[in-house]
Structure formats: C-alpha cells, structure tokens
C-alpha cells in the first residue's frame, strides 16, 4: 500500500482529487475523513494541511504527496520532486505600495518586508545582496503595509487582484510555482513498484491533456508537407478517400503548437479538419 498526502481543503484539494480520479483511482472521501483507502488501487490517501505535507513525507508518515512548489521550497525538507502537475500555478513575489518609486531591487534596502515565506525571501535577498528586515507573519500579509506593519510584502500572487485592491504593485518575482508530486527518498521496493504504476497513469493523463487527436482531408500532392507538420506518435494514419487524389489523415497535435499547425494546414490545402480531445495517451 502506498500512502499519499494531499491538501485537506483549499486551492489544491479539488485538482488533486480530480487527478487521482482521472488516473482511474476511486476514493470515498465524501465526508472529509482524515484518511481513506482507494477501492481499486493500493493507495491510502491522507488529507492534511499543505504546510504539513513536506514534513510528513520526509518522516515517512506519507510516502508521497501533492504540494505547492512554494511550500516544498520554503519547508526545505530532504524530499524529492518527482513530477510537475500543471495546476495551482502562482508566483511568489515582492510587492510595494503603488505610490512608492521603485527602479530596482536595491530600493528594498532598509525596508521592512512582511511575509509567511521568510526562508525563501531571506535567500533571495542574500542572493541580491540586499539588506532588508524580514517580518514573519502567519497570514493576511497583503494588509501589512496599509496598517503600518511593514513597508513591503512578499506573498503568493495569481490574478494580482489582491495586490490591486490593497494598493500594492508587484516589483520582483522570486519563484514561479505549481503543484508538484513529491516523494520520500527511501521508499521500499514494493512501494516503488506501486509508485511507478501511479506515475505511468499520471503521465498518460497529462500527456493526453497536452495533445489533441486531429483528422483532416488533403490532396495527395500535399501529404509530404502535412506528414512533416503532424508526425504523430509514430507516423500519421492515411486512408484513401473515395474521391480520386484525396486522402484522410489522422494524427495527434500538441496543444502548444495547435493554432500554428492549423494555419499551416490551411496553407497545405487541408479541409474538413476535426479536432478531438484525448482521454489517455500512453506513448
Ligand atoms: O489550510 P491549508 O494550510 O492547507 O491551506 P492554505 O490556506 O495555506 O493554502 P491555500 O489553499 O490558500 O493554497 C494552497 C496552494 O495553492 C499554495 O501553497 C500555492 O501553491 C497555490 N496557490 C495558487 C495559491 C494561490 N494560487 C493564491 N493565489 N495560494 C495562495 N494564493 C493566495 C495568496 O496568498 C493571496 O492571498 O491568493 C491571494 C492572491 O491571489 P490573487 O488572485 O488575488 O493574486
Ligand atoms: Zn497552508
């Protein structure tokens, strides 16, 4: 049995449970217990505060965990980052009052900066050789300058609206963060085998999300160009159309290149382009 720690409630909870579900792992977590066992996979799930997850994984209470990279780095435990999961994206930034003149990181010299991320802020300021005072608080960091508790803040930002409504502007970014899968470094072989199975499934889900299945019709004299554009997993599937000189092509296309590829396909006389989401993809 492999033990995974995920957030009990908060910004990472839903996506973490959804990921396990997409991996075909069924949980009974309706009434928010502390832990639950999956019905159809050797996985025990612990629901914890995100701040505690690195310590629990380090101690081996949980074998693996899903946590923000920001928390992983702040807690600085000797555990391994296994996989970037692509949700819970945010950045750890320094912000100052809107009216303050700010040209470079040197303008932070001598300021009092409120944060819950004192470890990472300290490291950042040391790297930049800026001598500032770190004021560690446990929450509501964004109000600190407004109530005279600090001159600046260092906090997580996603849309930027919290900074905006508190009259602050973002001036430095310390880290780009997302949810990550972490593991204890000393898993026994039996648990490693289960982890490999889980990783295969996570990979299949994530790869599928990054790719689309594409079908199109094209004149045969353009097929060479189209094959170069859509190499697919091994090579594209090609079927003759009833109309002489035309073929149907089936392949996969990466989400990031999608619109570029579509534009080029039009130049190569492709018609009737159909794009379909992929549920799982094992390469
Ligand atoms: O109870 P527990 O301790 O488990 O939860 P928590 O309250 O400490 O964490 P939670 O649920 O707020 O966040 C969990 C993780 O989500 C964080 O560690 C990040 O990795 C990630 N994440 C992504 C964020 C945000 N986006 C985010 N915007 N965490 C916090 N925020 C906060 C930020 O602190 C600020 O107060 O949202 C506000 C800013 O948001 P914008 O959109 O106004 O910029
Ligand atoms: Zn927390």
Short mmCIF file of N, CA and C in Angstrom, two decimals, residues 16-97:
data_model
loop_
_atom_site.label_atom_id
_atom_site.label_comp_id
_atom_site.label_asym_id
_atom_site.label_seq_id
_atom_site.Cartn_x
_atom_site.Cartn_y
_atom_site.Cartn_z
N UNK A 16 -6.27 17.91 -6.95
CA UNK A 16 -5.55 16.70 -6.51
C UNK A 16 -6.47 15.49 -6.59
N UNK A 17 -7.70 15.64 -6.09
CA UNK A 17 -8.67 14.54 -6.13
C UNK A 17 -9.03 14.22 -7.58
N UNK A 18 -9.18 15.28 -8.39
CA UNK A 18 -9.53 15.08 -9.81
C UNK A 18 -8.43 14.30 -10.53
N UNK A 19 -7.19 14.63 -10.21
CA UNK A 19 -6.08 13.91 -10.86
C UNK A 19 -6.14 12.41 -10.54
N UNK A 20 -6.36 12.10 -9.26
CA UNK A 20 -6.44 10.68 -8.88
C UNK A 20 -7.60 10.00 -9.61
N UNK A 21 -8.72 10.72 -9.71
CA UNK A 21 -9.89 10.18 -10.40
C UNK A 21 -9.58 9.93 -11.87
N UNK A 22 -8.90 10.89 -12.51
CA UNK A 22 -8.55 10.73 -13.92
C UNK A 22 -7.58 9.56 -14.11
N UNK A 23 -6.85 9.24 -13.04
CA UNK A 23 -5.95 8.08 -13.09
C UNK A 23 -6.70 6.79 -12.83
N UNK A 24 -8.02 6.88 -12.73
CA UNK A 24 -8.85 5.69 -12.54
C UNK A 24 -8.88 5.22 -11.09
N UNK A 25 -8.49 6.10 -10.15
CA UNK A 25 -8.45 5.71 -8.74
C UNK A 25 -9.70 6.25 -8.04
N UNK A 26 -10.48 5.35 -7.50
CA UNK A 26 -11.75 5.77 -6.89
C UNK A 26 -11.63 5.89 -5.38
N UNK A 27 -12.05 7.06 -4.87
CA UNK A 27 -11.96 7.32 -3.44
C UNK A 27 -13.34 7.51 -2.86
N UNK A 28 -13.45 7.20 -1.58
CA UNK A 28 -14.67 7.52 -0.88
C UNK A 28 -14.31 8.63 0.11
N UNK A 29 -14.40 9.88 -0.37
CA UNK A 29 -13.97 10.97 0.52
C UNK A 29 -15.10 11.97 0.74
N UNK A 30 -16.33 11.48 0.59
CA UNK A 30 -17.48 12.36 0.70
C UNK A 30 -17.55 13.11 2.02
N UNK A 31 -17.23 12.41 3.12
CA UNK A 31 -17.42 13.09 4.41
C UNK A 31 -16.12 13.60 5.02
N UNK A 32 -15.12 13.83 4.16
CA UNK A 32 -13.89 14.50 4.60
C UNK A 32 -13.23 13.86 5.84
N UNK A 33 -12.92 12.57 5.72
CA UNK A 33 -12.19 11.93 6.81
C UNK A 33 -10.74 12.40 6.78
N UNK A 34 -9.97 11.96 7.76
CA UNK A 34 -8.54 12.24 7.76
C UNK A 34 -7.84 11.39 6.71
N UNK A 35 -8.32 10.17 6.55
CA UNK A 35 -7.72 9.31 5.52
C UNK A 35 -8.75 8.36 4.93
N UNK A 36 -8.41 7.85 3.76
CA UNK A 36 -9.31 6.92 3.09
C UNK A 36 -8.48 5.97 2.23
N UNK A 37 -9.03 4.81 1.92
CA UNK A 37 -8.31 3.85 1.09
C UNK A 37 -9.03 3.76 -0.26
N UNK A 38 -8.25 3.79 -1.36
CA UNK A 38 -8.86 3.69 -2.69
C UNK A 38 -9.49 2.31 -2.86
N UNK A 39 -10.61 2.25 -3.61
CA UNK A 39 -11.29 0.98 -3.82
C UNK A 39 -10.49 0.05 -4.73
N UNK A 40 -9.82 0.66 -5.73
CA UNK A 40 -9.34 -0.17 -6.84
C UNK A 40 -7.86 0.05 -7.17
N UNK A 41 -7.10 0.55 -6.19
CA UNK A 41 -5.66 0.77 -6.38
C UNK A 41 -5.03 0.74 -4.99
N UNK A 42 -3.82 0.17 -4.83
CA UNK A 42 -3.24 0.07 -3.48
C UNK A 42 -2.73 1.42 -2.97
N UNK A 43 -3.67 2.34 -2.73
CA UNK A 43 -3.32 3.70 -2.33
C UNK A 43 -4.16 4.14 -1.14
N UNK A 44 -3.45 4.66 -0.11
CA UNK A 44 -4.13 5.23 1.03
C UNK A 44 -3.93 6.74 0.95
N UNK A 45 -5.03 7.49 1.10
CA UNK A 45 -4.94 8.94 0.92
C UNK A 45 -5.13 9.64 2.26
N UNK A 46 -4.17 10.50 2.62
CA UNK A 46 -4.25 11.30 3.84
C UNK A 46 -4.60 12.73 3.46
N UNK A 47 -5.57 13.32 4.15
CA UNK A 47 -5.95 14.71 3.88
C UNK A 47 -5.34 15.59 4.96
N UNK A 48 -4.43 16.48 4.57
CA UNK A 48 -3.66 17.26 5.55
C UNK A 48 -3.57 18.74 5.16
N UNK A 49 -3.09 19.56 6.07
CA UNK A 49 -2.78 20.96 5.72
C UNK A 49 -1.55 20.95 4.82
N UNK A 50 -1.57 21.81 3.83
CA UNK A 50 -0.46 21.80 2.86
C UNK A 50 0.90 22.02 3.53
N UNK A 51 0.93 22.87 4.55
CA UNK A 51 2.20 23.20 5.23
C UNK A 51 2.84 21.97 5.89
N UNK A 52 2.00 20.99 6.25
CA UNK A 52 2.50 19.82 6.97
C UNK A 52 2.98 18.71 6.03
N UNK A 53 2.60 18.80 4.75
CA UNK A 53 2.86 17.69 3.83
C UNK A 53 4.36 17.38 3.65
N UNK A 54 5.24 18.39 3.45
CA UNK A 54 6.66 18.04 3.30
C UNK A 54 7.23 17.28 4.51
N UNK A 55 6.85 17.71 5.71
CA UNK A 55 7.34 17.04 6.92
C UNK A 55 6.85 15.59 7.01
N UNK A 56 5.56 15.39 6.73
CA UNK A 56 5.00 14.03 6.78
C UNK A 56 5.66 13.12 5.76
N UNK A 57 5.96 13.67 4.58
CA UNK A 57 6.61 12.85 3.55
C UNK A 57 8.05 12.56 3.96
N UNK A 58 8.71 13.55 4.53
CA UNK A 58 10.09 13.36 5.00
C UNK A 58 10.13 12.28 6.09
N UNK A 59 9.19 12.35 7.04
CA UNK A 59 9.15 11.38 8.15
C UNK A 59 8.69 10.00 7.71
N UNK A 60 8.09 9.91 6.51
CA UNK A 60 7.61 8.61 6.03
C UNK A 60 6.20 8.28 6.53
N UNK A 61 5.54 9.24 7.18
CA UNK A 61 4.14 9.02 7.58
C UNK A 61 3.33 8.87 6.30
N UNK A 62 3.64 9.72 5.30
CA UNK A 62 3.14 9.53 3.93
C UNK A 62 4.35 9.21 3.05
N UNK A 63 4.14 8.43 1.99
CA UNK A 63 5.26 8.09 1.10
C UNK A 63 5.46 9.17 0.04
N UNK A 64 4.32 9.68 -0.46
CA UNK A 64 4.37 10.72 -1.49
C UNK A 64 3.35 11.80 -1.12
N UNK A 65 3.38 12.92 -1.83
CA UNK A 65 2.44 13.99 -1.52
C UNK A 65 2.26 14.93 -2.70
N UNK A 66 1.17 15.68 -2.66
CA UNK A 66 0.96 16.74 -3.66
C UNK A 66 0.94 18.06 -2.91
N UNK A 67 1.85 18.96 -3.30
CA UNK A 67 2.01 20.21 -2.57
C UNK A 67 2.50 21.30 -3.52
N UNK A 68 2.25 22.56 -3.18
CA UNK A 68 2.77 23.66 -4.00
C UNK A 68 4.30 23.67 -3.91
N UNK A 69 4.94 23.97 -5.04
CA UNK A 69 6.41 24.03 -5.02
C UNK A 69 6.88 25.10 -4.04
N UNK A 70 6.08 26.15 -3.88
CA UNK A 70 6.40 27.21 -2.92
C UNK A 70 6.52 26.65 -1.50
N UNK A 71 5.62 25.74 -1.13
CA UNK A 71 5.66 25.14 0.21
C UNK A 71 6.85 24.18 0.31
N UNK A 72 7.06 23.40 -0.76
CA UNK A 72 8.19 22.45 -0.78
C UNK A 72 9.51 23.20 -0.53
N UNK A 73 9.71 24.30 -1.25
CA UNK A 73 10.99 25.03 -1.12
C UNK A 73 11.09 25.76 0.22
N UNK A 74 9.96 26.30 0.70
CA UNK A 74 10.00 27.02 1.97
C UNK A 74 10.32 26.06 3.12
N UNK A 75 9.72 24.87 3.09
CA UNK A 75 9.94 23.92 4.19
C UNK A 75 11.32 23.27 4.10
N UNK A 76 11.88 23.23 2.87
CA UNK A 76 13.26 22.81 2.69
C UNK A 76 13.60 21.45 3.31
N UNK A 77 12.71 20.48 3.13
CA UNK A 77 12.97 19.13 3.64
C UNK A 77 13.68 18.31 2.58
N UNK A 78 14.41 17.29 3.00
CA UNK A 78 15.16 16.48 2.05
C UNK A 78 14.24 15.42 1.42
N UNK A 79 13.34 15.90 0.54
CA UNK A 79 12.44 15.00 -0.19
C UNK A 79 12.58 15.33 -1.67
N UNK A 80 12.10 14.42 -2.52
CA UNK A 80 12.38 14.57 -3.95
C UNK A 80 11.16 15.05 -4.74
N UNK A 81 11.39 16.04 -5.62
CA UNK A 81 10.33 16.49 -6.53
C UNK A 81 10.29 15.51 -7.71
N UNK A 82 9.14 14.86 -7.89
CA UNK A 82 9.04 13.81 -8.92
C UNK A 82 8.39 14.28 -10.21
N UNK A 83 7.38 15.16 -10.08
CA UNK A 83 6.56 15.46 -11.26
C UNK A 83 5.88 16.82 -11.08
N UNK A 84 5.96 17.66 -12.12
CA UNK A 84 5.23 18.93 -12.08
C UNK A 84 3.82 18.70 -12.62
N UNK A 85 2.81 19.09 -11.83
CA UNK A 85 1.46 18.65 -12.16
C UNK A 85 0.65 19.67 -12.97
N UNK A 86 1.14 20.89 -13.10
CA UNK A 86 0.48 21.84 -14.01
C UNK A 86 -0.77 22.52 -13.46
N UNK A 87 -1.12 22.30 -12.18
CA UNK A 87 -2.23 23.08 -11.61
C UNK A 87 -1.72 23.84 -10.38
N UNK A 88 -2.58 24.71 -9.82
CA UNK A 88 -2.16 25.50 -8.65
C UNK A 88 -1.05 26.49 -8.99
N UNK A 89 -1.06 26.97 -10.22
CA UNK A 89 0.01 27.89 -10.63
C UNK A 89 -0.10 29.23 -9.93
N UNK A 90 1.01 29.76 -9.47
CA UNK A 90 1.07 31.09 -8.87
C UNK A 90 2.54 31.51 -8.83
N UNK A 91 2.79 32.72 -8.35
CA UNK A 91 4.19 33.13 -8.21
C UNK A 91 4.39 33.76 -6.84
N UNK A 92 5.59 33.63 -6.33
CA UNK A 92 5.93 34.28 -5.06
C UNK A 92 6.63 35.58 -5.43
N UNK A 93 6.01 36.69 -5.02
CA UNK A 93 6.51 37.99 -5.47
C UNK A 93 6.66 38.98 -4.32
N UNK A 94 7.47 39.99 -4.57
CA UNK A 94 7.58 41.11 -3.64
C UNK A 94 6.72 42.24 -4.20
N UNK A 95 5.95 42.88 -3.32
CA UNK A 95 5.11 44.00 -3.75
C UNK A 95 5.30 45.18 -2.80
N UNK A 96 5.18 46.37 -3.36
CA UNK A 96 5.35 47.60 -2.57
C UNK A 96 4.14 48.50 -2.82
N UNK A 97 3.91 49.51 -1.96
CA UNK A 97 2.80 50.43 -2.21
C UNK A 97 2.92 51.08 -3.60
#
